[in-house]
Coordinates of C-alpha atoms (C1' of nucleotides) in Angstrom, one line a residue:
Chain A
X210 CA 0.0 0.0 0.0
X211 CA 1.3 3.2 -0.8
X212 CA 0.1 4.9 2.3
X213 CA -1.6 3.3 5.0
X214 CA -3.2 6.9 5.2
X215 CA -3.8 6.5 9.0
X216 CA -4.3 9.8 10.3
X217 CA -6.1 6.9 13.2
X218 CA -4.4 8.1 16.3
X219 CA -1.9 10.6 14.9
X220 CA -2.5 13.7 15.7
X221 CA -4.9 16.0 17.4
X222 CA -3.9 19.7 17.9
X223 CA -5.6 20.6 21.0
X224 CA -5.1 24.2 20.4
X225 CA -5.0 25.6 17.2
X226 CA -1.5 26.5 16.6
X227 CA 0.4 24.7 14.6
X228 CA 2.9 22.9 16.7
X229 CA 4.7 20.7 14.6
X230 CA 2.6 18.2 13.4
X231 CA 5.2 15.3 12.7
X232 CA 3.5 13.4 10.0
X233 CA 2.4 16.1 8.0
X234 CA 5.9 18.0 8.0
X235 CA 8.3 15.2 9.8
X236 CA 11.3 17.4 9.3
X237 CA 12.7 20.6 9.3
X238 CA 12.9 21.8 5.1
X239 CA 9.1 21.4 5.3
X240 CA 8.4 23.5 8.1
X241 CA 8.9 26.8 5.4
X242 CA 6.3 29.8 5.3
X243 CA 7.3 30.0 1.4
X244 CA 7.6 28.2 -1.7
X245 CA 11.6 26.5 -1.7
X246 CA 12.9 24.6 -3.6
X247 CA 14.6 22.2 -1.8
X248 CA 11.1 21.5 0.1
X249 CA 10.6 17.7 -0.9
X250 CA 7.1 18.6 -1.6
X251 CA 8.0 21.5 -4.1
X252 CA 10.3 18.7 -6.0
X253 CA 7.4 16.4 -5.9
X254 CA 5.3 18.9 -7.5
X255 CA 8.1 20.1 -10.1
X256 CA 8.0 16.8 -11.0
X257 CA 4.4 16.5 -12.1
X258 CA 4.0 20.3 -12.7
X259 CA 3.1 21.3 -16.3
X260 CA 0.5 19.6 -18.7
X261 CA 0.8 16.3 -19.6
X262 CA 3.7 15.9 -17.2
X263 CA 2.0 13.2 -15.4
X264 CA 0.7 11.1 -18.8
X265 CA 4.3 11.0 -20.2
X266 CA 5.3 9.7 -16.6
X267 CA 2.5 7.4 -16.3
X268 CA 4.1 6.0 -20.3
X269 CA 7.0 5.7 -18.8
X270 CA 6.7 3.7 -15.9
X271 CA 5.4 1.1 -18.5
X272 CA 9.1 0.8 -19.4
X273 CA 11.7 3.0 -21.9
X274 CA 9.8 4.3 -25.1
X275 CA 10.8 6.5 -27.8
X276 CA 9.9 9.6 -28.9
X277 CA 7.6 8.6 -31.8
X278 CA 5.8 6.4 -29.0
X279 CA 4.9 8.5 -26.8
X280 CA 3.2 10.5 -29.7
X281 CA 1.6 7.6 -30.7
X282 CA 0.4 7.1 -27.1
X283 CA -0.9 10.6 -26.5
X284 CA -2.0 11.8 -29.9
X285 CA -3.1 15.2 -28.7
X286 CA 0.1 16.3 -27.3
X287 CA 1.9 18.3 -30.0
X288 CA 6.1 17.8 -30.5
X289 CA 7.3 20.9 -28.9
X290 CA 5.4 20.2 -25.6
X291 CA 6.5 16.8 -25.8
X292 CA 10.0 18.0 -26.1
X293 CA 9.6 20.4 -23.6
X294 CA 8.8 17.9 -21.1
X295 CA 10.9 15.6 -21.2
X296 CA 13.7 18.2 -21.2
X297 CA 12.8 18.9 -17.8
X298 CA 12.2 15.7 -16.6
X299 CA 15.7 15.4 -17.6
X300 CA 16.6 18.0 -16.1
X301 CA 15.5 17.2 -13.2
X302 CA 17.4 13.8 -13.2
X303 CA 14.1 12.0 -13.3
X304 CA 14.6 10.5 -16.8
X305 CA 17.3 9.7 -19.6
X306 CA 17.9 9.9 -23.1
X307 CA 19.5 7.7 -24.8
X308 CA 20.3 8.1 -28.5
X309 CA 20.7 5.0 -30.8
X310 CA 23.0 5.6 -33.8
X311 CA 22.3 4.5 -37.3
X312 CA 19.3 6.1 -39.7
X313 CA 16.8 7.0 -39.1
X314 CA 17.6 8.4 -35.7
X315 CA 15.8 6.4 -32.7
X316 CA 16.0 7.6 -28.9
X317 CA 14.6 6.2 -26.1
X318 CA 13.8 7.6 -22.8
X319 CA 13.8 5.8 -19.7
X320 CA 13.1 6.7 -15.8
X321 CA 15.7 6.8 -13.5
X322 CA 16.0 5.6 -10.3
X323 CA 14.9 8.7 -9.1
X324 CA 12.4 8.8 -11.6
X325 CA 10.9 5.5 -10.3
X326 CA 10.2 7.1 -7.0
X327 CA 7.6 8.8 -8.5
X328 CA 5.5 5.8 -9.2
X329 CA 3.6 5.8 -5.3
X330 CA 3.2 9.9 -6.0
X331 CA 1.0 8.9 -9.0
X332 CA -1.0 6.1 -7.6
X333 CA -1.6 8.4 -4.8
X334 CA -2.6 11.3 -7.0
X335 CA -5.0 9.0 -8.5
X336 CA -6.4 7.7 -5.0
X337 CA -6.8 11.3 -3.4
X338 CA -8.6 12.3 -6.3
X339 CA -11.1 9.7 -6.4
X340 CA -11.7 9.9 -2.5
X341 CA -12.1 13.5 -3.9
X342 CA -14.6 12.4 -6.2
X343 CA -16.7 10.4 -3.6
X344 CA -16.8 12.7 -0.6
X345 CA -18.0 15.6 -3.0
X346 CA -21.5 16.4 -3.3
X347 CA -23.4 14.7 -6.1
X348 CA -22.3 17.5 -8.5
X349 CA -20.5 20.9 -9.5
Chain B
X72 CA 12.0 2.1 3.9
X73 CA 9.2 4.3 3.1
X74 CA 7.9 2.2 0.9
X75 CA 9.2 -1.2 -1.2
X76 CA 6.9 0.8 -3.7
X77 CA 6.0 -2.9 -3.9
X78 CA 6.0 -3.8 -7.7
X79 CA 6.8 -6.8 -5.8
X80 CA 5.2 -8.9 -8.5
X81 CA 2.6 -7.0 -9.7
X82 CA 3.2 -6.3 -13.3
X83 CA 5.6 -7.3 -15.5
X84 CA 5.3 -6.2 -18.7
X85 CA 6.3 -8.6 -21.0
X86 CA 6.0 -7.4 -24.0
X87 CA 6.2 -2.9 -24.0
X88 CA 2.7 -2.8 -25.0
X89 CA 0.9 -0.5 -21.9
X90 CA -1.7 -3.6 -21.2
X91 CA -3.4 -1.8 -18.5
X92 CA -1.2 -1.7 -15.2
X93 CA -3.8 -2.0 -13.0
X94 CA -1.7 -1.1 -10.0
X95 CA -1.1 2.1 -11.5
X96 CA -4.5 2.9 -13.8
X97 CA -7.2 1.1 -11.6
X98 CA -10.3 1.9 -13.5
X99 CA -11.3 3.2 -17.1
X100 CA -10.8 6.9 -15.7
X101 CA -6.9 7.0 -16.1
X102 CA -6.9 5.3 -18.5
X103 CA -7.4 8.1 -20.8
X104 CA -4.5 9.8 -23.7
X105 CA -5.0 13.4 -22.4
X106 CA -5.9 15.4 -19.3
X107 CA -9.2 15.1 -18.9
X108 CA -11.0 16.7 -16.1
X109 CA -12.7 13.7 -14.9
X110 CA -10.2 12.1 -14.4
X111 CA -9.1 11.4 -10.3
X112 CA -5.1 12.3 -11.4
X113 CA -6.5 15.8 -12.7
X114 CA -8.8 16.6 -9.9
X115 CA -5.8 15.9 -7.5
X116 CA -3.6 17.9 -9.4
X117 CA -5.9 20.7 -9.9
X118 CA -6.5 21.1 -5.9
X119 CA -2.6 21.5 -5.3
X120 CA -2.1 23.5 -9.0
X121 CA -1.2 26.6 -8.5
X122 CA 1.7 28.5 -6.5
X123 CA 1.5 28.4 -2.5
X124 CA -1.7 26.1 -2.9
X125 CA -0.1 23.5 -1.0
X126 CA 1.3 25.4 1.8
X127 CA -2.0 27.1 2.6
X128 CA -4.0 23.2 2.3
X129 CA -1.2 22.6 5.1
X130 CA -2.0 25.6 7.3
X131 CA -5.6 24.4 7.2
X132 CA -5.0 20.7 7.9
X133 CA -4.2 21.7 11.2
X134 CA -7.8 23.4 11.8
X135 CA -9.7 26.0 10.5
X136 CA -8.2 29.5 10.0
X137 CA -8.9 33.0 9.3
X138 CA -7.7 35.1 6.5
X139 CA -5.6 37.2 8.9
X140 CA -4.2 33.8 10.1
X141 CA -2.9 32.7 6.7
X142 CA -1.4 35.5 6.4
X143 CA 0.5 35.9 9.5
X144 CA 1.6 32.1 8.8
X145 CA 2.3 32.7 5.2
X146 CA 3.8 36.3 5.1
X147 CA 4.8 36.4 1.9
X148 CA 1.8 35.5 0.2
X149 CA 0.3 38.8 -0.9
X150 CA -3.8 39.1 -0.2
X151 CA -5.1 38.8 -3.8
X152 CA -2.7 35.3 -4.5
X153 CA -4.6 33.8 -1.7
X154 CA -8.0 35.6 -2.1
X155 CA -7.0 33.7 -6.0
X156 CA -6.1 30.5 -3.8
X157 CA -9.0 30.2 -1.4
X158 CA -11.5 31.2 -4.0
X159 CA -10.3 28.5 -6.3
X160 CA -10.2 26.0 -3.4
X161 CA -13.9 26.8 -2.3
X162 CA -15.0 26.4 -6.1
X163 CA -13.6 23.2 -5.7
X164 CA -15.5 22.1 -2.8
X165 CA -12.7 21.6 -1.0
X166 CA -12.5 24.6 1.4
X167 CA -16.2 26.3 3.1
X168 CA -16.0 30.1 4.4
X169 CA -18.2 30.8 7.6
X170 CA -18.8 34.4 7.5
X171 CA -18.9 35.4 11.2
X172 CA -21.1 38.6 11.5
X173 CA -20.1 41.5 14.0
X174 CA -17.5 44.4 13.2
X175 CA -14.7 44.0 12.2
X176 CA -15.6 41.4 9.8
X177 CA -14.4 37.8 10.9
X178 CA -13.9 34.8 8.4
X179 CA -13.2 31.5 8.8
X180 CA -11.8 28.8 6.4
X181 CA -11.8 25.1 6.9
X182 CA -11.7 22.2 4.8
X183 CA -15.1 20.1 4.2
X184 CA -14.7 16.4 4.1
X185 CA -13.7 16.2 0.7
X186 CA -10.6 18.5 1.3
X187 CA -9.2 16.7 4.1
X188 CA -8.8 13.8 1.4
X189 CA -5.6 15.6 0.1
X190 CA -4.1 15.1 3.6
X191 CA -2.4 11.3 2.3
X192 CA -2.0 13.3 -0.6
X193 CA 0.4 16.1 1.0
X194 CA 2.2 13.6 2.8
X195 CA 2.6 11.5 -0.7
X196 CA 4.3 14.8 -1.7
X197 CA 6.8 15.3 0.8
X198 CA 8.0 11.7 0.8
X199 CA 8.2 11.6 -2.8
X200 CA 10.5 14.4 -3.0
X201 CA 12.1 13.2 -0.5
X202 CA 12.7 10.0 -1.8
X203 CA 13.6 11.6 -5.0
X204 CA 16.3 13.7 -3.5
X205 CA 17.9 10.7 -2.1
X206 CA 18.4 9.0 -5.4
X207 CA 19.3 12.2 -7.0
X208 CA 23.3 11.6 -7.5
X209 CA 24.9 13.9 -5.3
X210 CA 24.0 17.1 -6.9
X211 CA 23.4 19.2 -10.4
Chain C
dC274 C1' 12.5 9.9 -37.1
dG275 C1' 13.3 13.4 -33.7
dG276 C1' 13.4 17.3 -32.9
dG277 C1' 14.7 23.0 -33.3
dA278 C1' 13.0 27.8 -34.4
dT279 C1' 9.3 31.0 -34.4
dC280 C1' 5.3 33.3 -33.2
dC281 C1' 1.1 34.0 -30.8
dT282 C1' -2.2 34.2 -26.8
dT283 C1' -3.6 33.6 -22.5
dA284 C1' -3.2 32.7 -17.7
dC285 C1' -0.8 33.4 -13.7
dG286 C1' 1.7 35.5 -9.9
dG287 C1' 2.7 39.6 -7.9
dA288 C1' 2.7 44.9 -6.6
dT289 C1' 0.0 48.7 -5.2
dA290 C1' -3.8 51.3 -3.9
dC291 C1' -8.4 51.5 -2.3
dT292 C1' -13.1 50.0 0.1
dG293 C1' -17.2 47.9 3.1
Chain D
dC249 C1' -10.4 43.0 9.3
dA250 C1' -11.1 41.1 4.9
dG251 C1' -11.1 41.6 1.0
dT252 C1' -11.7 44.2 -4.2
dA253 C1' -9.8 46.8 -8.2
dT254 C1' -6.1 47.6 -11.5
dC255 C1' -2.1 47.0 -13.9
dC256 C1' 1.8 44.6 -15.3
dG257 C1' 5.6 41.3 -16.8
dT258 C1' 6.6 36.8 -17.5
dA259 C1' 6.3 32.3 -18.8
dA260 C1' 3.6 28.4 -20.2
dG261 C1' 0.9 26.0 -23.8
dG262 C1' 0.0 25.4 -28.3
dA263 C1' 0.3 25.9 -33.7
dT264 C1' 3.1 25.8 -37.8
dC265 C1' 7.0 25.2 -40.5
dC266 C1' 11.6 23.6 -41.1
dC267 C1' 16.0 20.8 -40.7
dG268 C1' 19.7 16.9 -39.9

DNA sequence: CGGGATCCTTACGGATACTG
DNA sequence: CAGTATCCGTAAGGATCCCG
């Protein structure tokens, strides 16, 4: 499980000022009044941040796949965004490039290990927003 | 460990073809070529889109909060960004605004039922960055 | 095949000043 | 106190055409 999401016992702020709560912010770079980037949670999010950003990971974690795949596998996603992408999941260290030699010219992209720790962030992006879904009101 | 992000033997992927990774794409939802509002990953994303959207979801996980509050806690947050914030949070259904009468005007934020979902959902965040930023190699 | 180079348009974050 | 009203600069997303 990705997150035994028990808030069960954890915590329960008698008074209302934040005092540390551990799981929520267990250490110290979380515990900023501003948006830095060497907060986990703001590399979690540059991660996934941008359109598409978490379809091209979600092709990924399937295994490697070239560029021409990944256009094949999301159809509405033009070249340059594509590109622009996965330059900054590279960037980022989250993926690789790899370049095959010959003609045509074939890449393939593949997660890192860093990459691969995204995998829980995105079943748990998918799980919040379904419990989302449920607890909202019928509609709007 | 955080978590054996247990791929343990879930899906192997024979051949490269994406034959739906149930682990990762549970129902018909995700398992769509391009952001679609619908789906759960998009409804998550969209309640922790935009700058400083997380930090003020975390000053309200710990109880409700006035607008005064969120400022003091967030200082530099400027009042329109998290008018922009709140009101996009409250059109989400995520966040309710109790209007106390009297003079001076008092407010009060808090998250409905379907907001406190995203609690997992912040802690997902921070441990994925944080996971990330251990496999990162040392630094670039 | 796998991009790079342009250009365009809008959305977003932020600053500043003012109001019920 | 709790916002609203403007204005502004930047950058992101997307369309189109071209190149090695």
């Amino acid at each position: 499980m990705v997150g035994t999401h028990g808030t069960s016992e954890a915590k329960r702020l008698v008074g209302h000022q934040a005092e540390t709560d551990v799981e929520l912010v267990p250490d110290a770079r979380g515990r900023t009044n501003r948006p830095e980037p060497g907060c986990p949670v703001e590399v979690a999010l540059a991660a996934i941040s941008g359109r598409w950003a978490t379809l091209v990971l979600r092709e990924l974690m399937h295994g490697p796949c070239s560029f021409g795949e990944l256009r094949a596998r999301l159809p509405s996603l033009t070249a340059k965004v594509l590109t622009d992408r996965l330059g900054e999941l590279v960037a980022q260290g989250l993926v690789v490039k790899d370049r095959l030699p010959g003609f045509p010219v074939r890449t393939s992209y593949r997660l890192t290990a860093a990459g691969m720790e995204l995998r829980p962030l995105l079943i748990a992006l998918y799980d919040a927003g379904s419990r989302v879904l449920a607890a909202l009101p019928p509609h709007d």
